[in-house]
Short mmCIF file of C-alpha atoms in Angstrom, two decimals:
data_model
loop_
_atom_site.label_atom_id
_atom_site.label_comp_id
_atom_site.label_asym_id
_atom_site.label_seq_id
_atom_site.Cartn_x
_atom_site.Cartn_y
_atom_site.Cartn_z
CA MET A 275 -0.04 0.03 0.02
CA LYS A 276 1.30 3.44 -1.00
CA LYS A 277 2.60 5.86 1.60
CA VAL A 278 3.25 9.20 0.35
CA ALA A 279 5.59 11.96 1.77
CA PHE A 280 6.69 15.47 0.77
CA LEU A 281 10.14 16.84 1.88
CA LEU A 282 9.87 20.51 2.62
CA ASP A 283 13.13 22.35 2.79
CA ASP A 284 12.52 25.12 5.36
CA ARG A 285 16.01 25.76 6.38
CA CYS A 286 16.09 29.26 4.91
CA PHE A 287 13.35 30.72 7.10
CA SER A 288 12.48 30.32 10.70
CA ASN A 289 9.65 31.15 13.30
CA MET A 290 7.09 31.35 10.50
CA ASP A 291 3.40 30.33 11.10
CA CYS A 292 2.52 28.12 8.17
CA SER A 293 -0.24 26.37 9.89
CA ARG A 294 -3.02 27.75 7.58
CA PRO A 295 -1.83 27.71 3.96
CA GLU A 296 -5.41 28.32 2.88
CA ASP A 297 -4.93 31.87 4.20
CA GLY A 298 -2.17 32.46 1.61
CA ASN A 299 1.50 32.63 1.52
CA PRO A 300 2.62 33.91 5.06
CA GLY A 301 5.80 35.41 3.49
CA ILE A 302 8.02 32.53 2.43
CA GLY A 303 9.25 31.24 -0.94
CA GLY A 304 6.51 30.23 -3.29
CA THR A 305 7.96 26.69 -3.65
CA GLU A 306 8.07 26.21 0.06
CA TYR A 307 4.57 27.35 0.39
CA CYS A 308 3.46 25.06 -2.38
CA PHE A 309 4.86 21.97 -0.62
CA ILE A 310 2.93 22.96 2.53
CA SER A 311 -0.33 23.85 0.72
CA VAL A 312 -0.43 20.85 -1.61
CA ALA A 313 0.55 18.26 1.20
CA THR A 314 -2.26 19.86 3.41
CA ALA A 315 -4.81 19.72 0.69
CA ILE A 316 -4.15 16.05 -0.04
CA ALA A 317 -4.39 15.26 3.69
CA ARG A 318 -7.69 17.15 3.69
CA SER A 319 -9.03 15.02 1.11
CA GLY A 320 -8.68 12.12 3.54
CA MET A 321 -5.47 10.64 2.19
CA SER A 322 -2.65 9.96 4.77
CA THR A 323 0.21 12.18 4.04
CA ILE A 324 3.63 12.68 5.57
CA LEU A 325 5.41 16.10 5.67
CA LEU A 326 9.17 15.94 6.34
CA HIS A 327 10.92 19.21 7.26
CA TYR A 328 14.13 20.48 8.95
CA ASN A 329 13.20 23.55 11.13
CA ASN A 330 11.24 22.82 14.17
CA GLN A 331 10.93 26.53 14.75
CA ASN A 332 8.22 26.86 11.99
CA LYS A 333 4.71 26.17 12.69
CA LEU A 334 3.17 23.67 10.20
CA PRO A 335 -0.52 22.55 9.85
CA ASN A 336 -2.09 20.08 12.50
CA LEU A 337 -4.43 17.70 10.67
CA PRO A 338 -5.54 14.20 11.48
CA CYS A 339 -4.30 12.77 8.17
CA LEU A 340 -1.09 14.82 8.04
CA THR A 341 2.01 13.48 9.91
CA ILE A 342 4.78 15.99 10.48
CA PHE A 343 8.31 14.69 10.99
CA THR A 344 11.32 16.97 11.81
CA ILE A 345 14.68 15.49 10.55
CA GLU A 346 18.29 16.71 10.83
CA SER A 347 19.80 18.35 7.84
CA SER A 348 21.61 15.32 6.47
CA GLN A 349 21.15 12.57 3.86
CA GLU A 350 21.57 9.98 6.59
CA ALA A 351 18.84 11.43 8.73
CA LEU A 352 16.49 11.56 5.57
CA SER A 353 17.46 7.91 4.59
CA LYS A 354 16.58 6.66 8.12
CA LYS A 355 13.24 8.47 8.40
CA VAL A 356 12.14 7.41 5.06
CA LEU A 357 12.99 3.88 5.78
CA SER A 358 11.60 3.69 9.32
CA SER A 359 8.28 5.44 8.11
CA GLY A 360 7.59 3.00 5.41
CA ILE A 361 7.48 5.68 2.71
CA THR A 362 6.85 4.29 -0.74
CA ILE A 363 6.67 7.44 -2.68
CA LEU A 364 8.71 10.58 -1.88
CA VAL A 365 8.16 14.04 -3.49
CA LEU A 366 11.35 16.12 -3.68
CA ARG A 367 12.02 19.51 -5.25
CA ALA A 368 13.94 19.17 -8.47
CA GLU A 369 17.46 20.71 -8.46
CA PRO A 370 20.35 20.60 -10.90
CA TYR A 371 20.99 16.81 -11.19
CA GLN A 372 24.47 16.78 -9.63
CA ALA A 373 22.99 18.60 -6.53
CA MET A 374 20.64 15.88 -6.00
CA THR A 375 22.86 12.83 -6.51
CA LYS A 376 23.81 12.31 -2.84
CA THR A 377 20.25 12.70 -1.66
CA LEU A 378 18.94 10.15 -4.40
CA LYS A 379 21.64 7.62 -3.40
CA ALA A 380 20.91 7.99 0.24
CA ILE A 381 17.17 6.86 -0.20
CA ASN A 382 16.19 3.15 -0.47
CA PRO A 383 16.01 2.30 -4.32
CA GLN A 384 12.55 0.63 -3.59
CA VAL A 385 11.14 4.07 -2.84
CA SER A 386 9.60 5.79 -5.88
CA ILE A 387 10.86 9.40 -6.31
CA VAL A 388 8.63 12.14 -7.72
CA LEU A 389 10.58 15.25 -8.58
CA TRP A 390 8.49 18.55 -8.43
CA VAL A 391 9.93 20.97 -10.82
CA HIS A 392 9.64 24.54 -9.61
CA ASN A 393 12.58 25.92 -11.43
CA HIS A 394 13.73 25.89 -15.08
CA LEU A 395 16.47 23.31 -15.40
CA GLY A 396 19.10 23.02 -18.05
CA TRP A 397 18.94 20.39 -20.91
CA GLN A 398 21.42 18.14 -19.45
CA ASP A 399 19.89 18.13 -16.08
CA LEU A 400 16.56 17.21 -17.60
CA GLN A 401 18.34 14.48 -19.66
CA SER A 402 19.83 13.11 -16.43
CA ILE A 403 16.55 13.10 -14.61
CA GLY A 404 14.87 11.40 -17.51
CA LYS A 405 17.46 8.54 -17.37
CA ASP A 406 17.42 7.99 -13.53
CA GLN A 407 15.48 4.84 -12.93
CA GLN A 408 14.60 5.71 -9.42
CA ILE A 409 12.87 8.96 -10.48
CA LYS A 410 9.46 7.57 -11.59
CA ARG A 411 7.84 10.92 -12.49
CA THR A 412 8.61 14.66 -12.95
CA VAL A 413 5.79 16.95 -12.07
CA PHE A 414 5.82 20.32 -13.92
CA VAL A 415 3.84 23.17 -12.58
CA GLY A 416 2.74 24.57 -16.01
CA ASN A 417 2.26 23.31 -19.56
CA GLU A 418 4.95 25.85 -20.87
CA GLN A 419 7.48 24.52 -18.37
CA HIS A 420 6.54 20.96 -19.49
CA ALA A 421 6.85 22.02 -23.15
CA LEU A 422 10.24 23.44 -22.67
CA ALA A 423 11.46 20.10 -21.53
CA GLY A 424 10.06 18.46 -24.50
CA ASP A 425 13.52 18.12 -26.34
CA THR A 426 14.71 15.83 -23.50
CA CYS A 427 13.88 12.20 -22.58
CA CYS A 428 12.47 13.72 -19.25
CA ARG A 429 9.28 14.42 -21.24
CA LEU A 430 8.40 10.67 -21.01
CA LYS A 431 8.12 10.94 -17.27
CA GLY A 432 6.43 14.48 -17.30
CA VAL A 433 3.01 15.28 -16.05
CA THR A 434 1.73 18.89 -15.63
CA ILE A 435 -0.07 19.67 -12.32
CA PRO A 436 -0.69 23.38 -11.59
CA ASN A 437 -0.25 24.83 -8.10
CA PRO A 438 -3.41 25.39 -6.19
CA PHE A 439 -5.04 28.63 -5.25
CA SER A 440 -7.98 28.67 -2.93
CA MET A 441 -7.90 31.68 -0.51
CA SER A 442 -10.55 34.43 -0.59
CA VAL A 443 -9.35 37.88 -0.69
CA PRO A 444 -10.77 41.12 0.65
CA SER A 445 -12.84 43.46 -1.52
CA PRO A 446 -11.26 46.81 -2.16
CA LYS A 447 -12.06 49.58 0.21
CA ASN A 448 -10.28 52.84 -0.83
CA ASN A 449 -8.75 52.49 -4.35
CA ILE A 450 -5.37 54.00 -4.86
CA GLN A 451 -5.76 56.07 -8.12
CA SER A 452 -3.62 55.07 -11.10
CA SER A 453 -1.73 52.42 -9.00
CA VAL A 454 0.45 49.65 -10.11
CA VAL A 455 1.64 46.93 -7.73
CA TYR A 456 4.61 44.65 -8.05
CA VAL A 457 4.94 41.42 -5.74
CA GLY A 458 8.01 39.43 -5.58
CA SER A 459 11.52 39.15 -4.17
CA LEU A 460 13.91 41.93 -4.68
CA ILE A 461 16.82 39.89 -6.44
CA PRO A 462 18.12 40.19 -10.01
CA SER A 463 16.22 36.95 -11.12
CA LYS A 464 12.80 38.38 -10.23
CA GLY A 465 13.24 41.50 -12.43
CA PHE A 466 12.07 44.45 -10.48
CA HIS A 467 15.03 46.44 -11.64
CA ARG A 468 13.52 46.17 -15.26
CA LEU A 469 10.29 47.60 -13.87
CA ALA A 470 12.23 50.33 -12.08
CA LYS A 471 14.01 51.05 -15.48
CA ILE A 472 10.85 51.82 -17.38
CA TRP A 473 8.91 53.26 -14.63
CA PRO A 474 10.21 56.92 -15.37
CA GLU A 475 8.65 56.60 -18.85
CA ILE A 476 5.36 55.39 -17.46
CA ILE A 477 5.39 58.46 -15.08
CA ARG A 478 6.02 60.57 -18.06
CA GLN A 479 2.92 59.40 -19.69
CA VAL A 480 0.83 59.25 -16.58
CA PRO A 481 2.24 61.75 -14.00
CA LYS A 482 -0.11 60.62 -11.31
CA ALA A 483 0.86 56.94 -11.57
CA ARG A 484 1.97 55.19 -8.29
CA LEU A 485 3.93 51.92 -7.98
CA GLU A 486 3.49 49.95 -4.75
CA VAL A 487 6.30 47.39 -4.20
CA ILE A 488 5.68 44.33 -1.96
CA GLY A 489 8.78 42.26 -1.42
CA SER A 490 12.25 42.35 -0.16
CA GLY A 491 15.65 40.80 -0.84
CA LYS A 492 15.10 38.64 2.18
CA LEU A 493 12.05 36.77 0.94
CA TYR A 494 14.09 33.59 0.10
CA ASP A 495 16.82 34.02 2.71
CA ARG A 496 16.11 35.73 5.92
CA LYS A 497 20.00 35.86 6.78
CA ILE A 498 21.28 37.87 3.82
CA LEU A 499 22.57 41.32 4.41
CA LEU A 500 20.65 44.29 2.82
CA GLY A 501 21.77 47.57 1.49
CA PRO A 502 21.41 50.87 3.57
CA LEU A 503 17.82 51.27 2.63
CA GLY A 504 16.91 47.70 3.60
CA LEU A 505 15.47 46.70 0.30
CA ALA A 506 17.89 44.43 -1.36
CA GLU A 507 21.49 43.42 -1.26
CA LYS A 508 23.80 46.43 -1.59
CA ASP A 509 24.66 46.21 -5.30
CA TYR A 510 21.05 45.28 -6.42
CA GLU A 511 19.64 48.07 -4.24
CA HIS A 512 22.00 50.50 -5.95
CA LEU A 513 20.86 49.37 -9.41
CA ILE A 514 17.17 49.85 -8.40
CA LEU A 515 17.78 53.43 -7.16
CA ARG A 516 19.85 54.32 -10.21
CA ASN A 517 16.97 53.07 -12.55
CA LEU A 518 14.61 55.22 -10.49
CA ASN A 519 16.80 58.27 -10.89
CA GLY A 520 17.82 58.05 -7.13
CA GLU A 521 14.45 59.42 -6.08
CA PRO A 522 11.82 56.77 -5.77
CA LYS A 523 9.39 58.90 -3.93
CA ASN A 524 9.56 61.57 -6.49
CA LEU A 525 8.47 58.91 -9.06
CA GLY A 526 5.59 57.76 -6.87
CA VAL A 527 7.21 54.59 -5.69
CA THR A 528 6.66 53.16 -2.19
CA PHE A 529 8.40 50.04 -0.75
CA HIS A 530 6.34 48.14 1.52
CA GLY A 531 8.89 45.39 2.34
CA LEU A 532 7.78 41.91 3.18
CA LEU A 533 4.08 41.79 4.10
CA LYS A 534 2.01 38.80 5.11
CA LYS A 535 -1.67 38.53 4.71
CA GLU A 536 -2.06 42.30 4.84
CA ARG A 537 -0.60 42.40 1.34
CA PHE A 538 -3.82 41.32 -0.11
CA GLU A 539 -5.58 44.41 1.26
CA LEU A 540 -2.99 46.62 -0.36
CA MET A 541 -3.18 44.66 -3.72
CA ALA A 542 -7.00 44.85 -3.75
CA GLN A 543 -6.71 48.66 -3.67
CA CYS A 544 -4.52 48.85 -6.61
CA GLN A 545 -5.38 49.08 -10.39
CA VAL A 546 -2.79 47.03 -12.36
CA GLY A 547 -0.63 43.98 -11.30
CA VAL A 548 2.92 43.60 -12.74
CA PRO A 549 4.64 40.42 -11.76
CA ASN A 550 8.35 39.76 -12.69
CA PRO A 551 8.53 41.77 -15.78
CA THR A 552 11.24 39.64 -17.32
CA GLY A 553 9.62 36.37 -16.72
CA LEU A 554 12.91 34.89 -15.82
CA THR A 555 12.69 31.93 -13.31
CA GLU A 556 9.00 31.99 -13.41
CA CYS A 557 7.37 28.62 -14.00
CA PHE A 558 4.09 29.17 -12.37
CA PRO A 559 4.09 32.56 -10.67
CA GLY A 560 2.05 32.61 -7.59
CA SER A 561 2.06 36.37 -7.69
CA VAL A 562 0.03 36.24 -10.73
CA LEU A 563 -2.64 34.08 -9.20
CA GLU A 564 -2.75 36.43 -5.94
CA MET A 565 -3.05 39.64 -8.14
CA SER A 566 -5.76 38.02 -10.34
CA ALA A 567 -7.55 36.83 -7.26
CA CYS A 568 -7.61 40.44 -5.95
CA GLY A 569 -9.38 41.56 -9.19
CA LEU A 570 -6.27 43.05 -10.82
CA PRO A 571 -5.60 42.78 -14.69
CA ILE A 572 -2.00 41.61 -15.24
CA ALA A 573 0.62 43.32 -17.52
CA THR A 574 3.44 41.03 -18.27
CA ILE A 575 5.76 39.45 -20.99
CA PHE A 576 4.55 36.56 -23.16
CA ARG A 577 7.10 34.02 -21.78
CA TRP A 578 7.41 31.20 -19.33
CA GLY A 579 5.13 30.84 -16.58
CA ALA A 580 2.91 33.77 -17.60
CA CYS A 581 1.69 31.68 -20.50
CA ASP A 582 -0.17 29.38 -17.96
CA THR A 583 -1.39 32.06 -15.61
CA VAL A 584 -2.53 34.89 -17.84
CA ILE A 585 -4.94 34.74 -20.69
CA ASP A 586 -3.94 37.51 -23.13
CA GLY A 587 -6.82 39.88 -23.81
CA ILE A 588 -8.96 38.27 -21.18
CA THR A 589 -7.36 38.26 -17.87
CA GLY A 590 -4.46 40.67 -18.82
CA LEU A 591 -2.41 42.11 -21.52
CA MET A 592 0.80 40.33 -22.60
CA SER A 593 3.63 41.99 -24.51
CA ARG A 594 6.55 40.93 -26.77
CA ASN A 595 9.05 43.26 -25.18
CA GLU A 596 9.46 46.09 -22.62
CA LYS A 597 8.22 48.72 -25.09
CA GLY A 598 4.96 46.76 -25.30
CA LEU A 599 4.94 46.35 -21.55
CA ILE A 600 4.90 50.16 -21.09
CA LYS A 601 2.28 50.51 -23.47
CA ASN A 602 0.01 47.88 -21.72
CA ILE A 603 0.55 49.29 -18.27
CA VAL A 604 -0.27 52.84 -19.46
CA THR A 605 -3.39 51.45 -21.21
CA LEU A 606 -4.56 49.72 -18.00
CA ILE A 607 -4.03 52.73 -15.95
CA LYS A 608 -5.83 55.03 -18.22
CA ASP A 609 -8.74 52.74 -19.18
CA GLN A 610 -10.45 51.91 -15.96
CA LYS A 611 -13.37 50.19 -17.75
CA LEU A 612 -11.03 47.78 -19.51
CA SER A 613 -8.83 47.22 -16.26
CA LYS A 614 -11.95 46.29 -14.36
CA LYS A 615 -13.27 43.90 -16.98
CA LEU A 616 -10.01 42.04 -17.23
CA GLY A 617 -9.62 41.98 -13.46
CA ASP A 618 -13.11 40.54 -12.96
CA LYS A 619 -12.40 37.85 -15.61
CA GLY A 620 -9.08 36.92 -13.95
CA LYS A 621 -10.66 36.61 -10.54
CA ASN A 622 -13.22 34.15 -11.54
CA TRP A 623 -10.76 32.27 -13.72
CA VAL A 624 -8.17 31.74 -11.04
CA GLN A 625 -10.70 30.62 -8.44
CA ASN A 626 -12.21 28.01 -10.84
CA LYS A 627 -9.10 26.87 -12.77
CA PHE A 628 -6.67 26.33 -9.84
CA SER A 629 -9.07 25.20 -7.16
CA PRO A 630 -7.41 22.78 -4.59
CA HIS A 631 -9.95 20.11 -5.24
CA LYS A 632 -8.87 19.85 -9.05
CA VAL A 633 -5.21 19.87 -8.09
CA VAL A 634 -5.51 17.21 -5.46
CA LEU A 635 -7.43 14.94 -7.90
CA GLU A 636 -4.35 15.10 -10.14
CA TRP A 637 -1.84 14.37 -7.35
CA ARG A 638 -3.83 11.34 -6.26
CA LYS A 639 -4.22 10.13 -9.85
CA LEU A 640 -0.42 10.47 -10.21
CA PHE A 641 0.18 8.42 -7.04
CA ASP A 642 -2.27 5.77 -8.06
CA ALA A 643 -0.37 5.45 -11.43
CA ILE A 644 2.98 5.12 -9.81
CA GLU A 645 1.70 2.37 -7.34
CA THR A 646 0.14 0.50 -10.37
CA SER A 647 2.98 0.82 -12.88
CA PRO A 648 5.98 2.70 -11.37
CA SER A 649 8.26 2.03 -14.35
CA ASP A 650 5.87 3.12 -17.10
CA LEU A 651 7.86 5.69 -19.11
CA SER A 652 5.36 6.37 -21.93
CA ILE A 653 3.28 9.08 -20.24
CA GLN A 654 4.03 11.89 -22.68
CA LYS A 655 5.10 10.78 -26.22
CA SER A 656 3.79 13.74 -28.28
CA TRP A 657 5.97 16.61 -29.16
CA LEU A 658 4.82 19.61 -27.00
CA LYS A 659 5.27 23.14 -28.44
CA PRO A 660 5.92 26.20 -26.05
CA LYS A 661 3.72 29.17 -26.65
CA GLY A 662 6.13 31.75 -25.36
CA LEU A 663 8.36 34.01 -27.41
CA TYR A 664 12.12 33.07 -27.23
CA TRP A 665 14.84 34.06 -29.54
CA TRP A 666 16.42 30.55 -29.11
CA LYS A 667 13.17 28.69 -30.06
CA PRO A 668 14.38 27.38 -33.27
CA LEU A 669 17.07 25.35 -31.46
CA TYR A 670 14.23 23.58 -29.50
CA SER A 671 12.09 23.12 -32.59
CA LEU A 672 15.07 21.20 -34.27
CA ASN A 673 15.76 18.99 -31.48
CA HIS A 674 13.22 16.28 -31.87
CA ARG A 675 15.92 13.55 -31.26
CA SER A 676 17.19 15.01 -27.98
CA ASN A 677 20.52 15.75 -29.60
CA PRO A 678 23.14 16.76 -26.89
CA LEU A 679 24.83 19.27 -29.10
CA LEU A 680 21.58 21.15 -29.75
CA GLY A 681 20.38 20.58 -26.25
CA ASN A 682 23.57 22.06 -24.57
CA LEU A 683 23.68 24.89 -27.21
CA ARG A 684 20.12 25.87 -26.11
CA THR A 685 21.14 25.88 -22.39
CA MET A 686 24.00 28.21 -23.27
CA CYS A 687 21.58 30.47 -24.87
CA THR A 688 19.23 30.54 -21.99
CA LYS A 689 22.24 31.38 -19.67
CA VAL A 690 23.22 34.28 -21.99
CA GLU A 691 19.53 35.44 -21.67
CA SER A 692 19.53 35.12 -18.05
CA TRP A 693 22.61 37.23 -17.75
CA ARG A 694 21.28 39.96 -20.01
CA LEU A 695 17.95 40.06 -18.14
CA LYS A 696 19.47 40.38 -14.76
CA ARG A 697 21.33 43.51 -15.83
#
């Protein structure tokens, strides 16, 4: 009989109350929040579930069908707990393959491993994951992420299960006129510096526009040192200020830092939601779901996870480049009727499309399939086509046979793109 466990890596935060994931992300990384919320939702469906974690200073849900185990931060401790608990299926966060090898070797080979892919991995990592016999399935959080693994053998193990969204959000009380809100970590990979760079032009076109910034450089790591303003690491903070001409307040920009549930009240008062404006590292951006649930239209780039969380022209406006992003943000600020129409559509879509009930059914279906035929590697044979706009897309389209030369060349191209977007 199957016994399922999720491994939550909560070593990067402490003293956080994560006991009610249905109330929304309490201010931790999106991946860590998803491990808690999905394990909790599965347990609430009546299926016995184990949640392994490292930091006993964090408060986790207390449910009849959810067993919480705190383990030491070592492969040996994980191995012993998996063995002693009789776990047959273990869900791990996917990382670069070499970084996972010690953990994978430490786990009894009879245990079926499910890798939950919350970050974009390189071509070679996906190939290695596809060839590892102990890894029975890879769960992609979006169709676009799944499609971008289509030129690797990992696609044969791949299934797409979106992250759930269930919380109710407050209705707006006092709207902040002409307001845009950004939610995310203030680190280069999350792109706020690019929004800061185009913001002076938006102000030129809409002088009364305001930008509410929710987030901090400490979102993923509470121990890092921030710059003198307490926004982000020193160099990145300097880049942000330089892009804002050194005077954020003069450009209508307010930094709110890390907010917990109160961020939804602030978002609900705004008019336009702008997630990571580069799309870089976004596989299934939870910030988009939060903004849409608050009734905000989304303005973003037509790439990566936005392809699964925004419907262009219906729940938001998607652009090919930053010039188009400026145009869409200005349009949504000025056209309040359009803004409300898209926001209302987005709110209904998110609540229905990504309900915990639907997501739990997919996870349970996956676990049943592994128990029945764990070595079946013919899940996804068809060629998946990404929707997003990428300059290296021809390399992907040519690589139907998972050629290492083409695959590694594509990885190099994505690294160049990452370097460029972080500047």
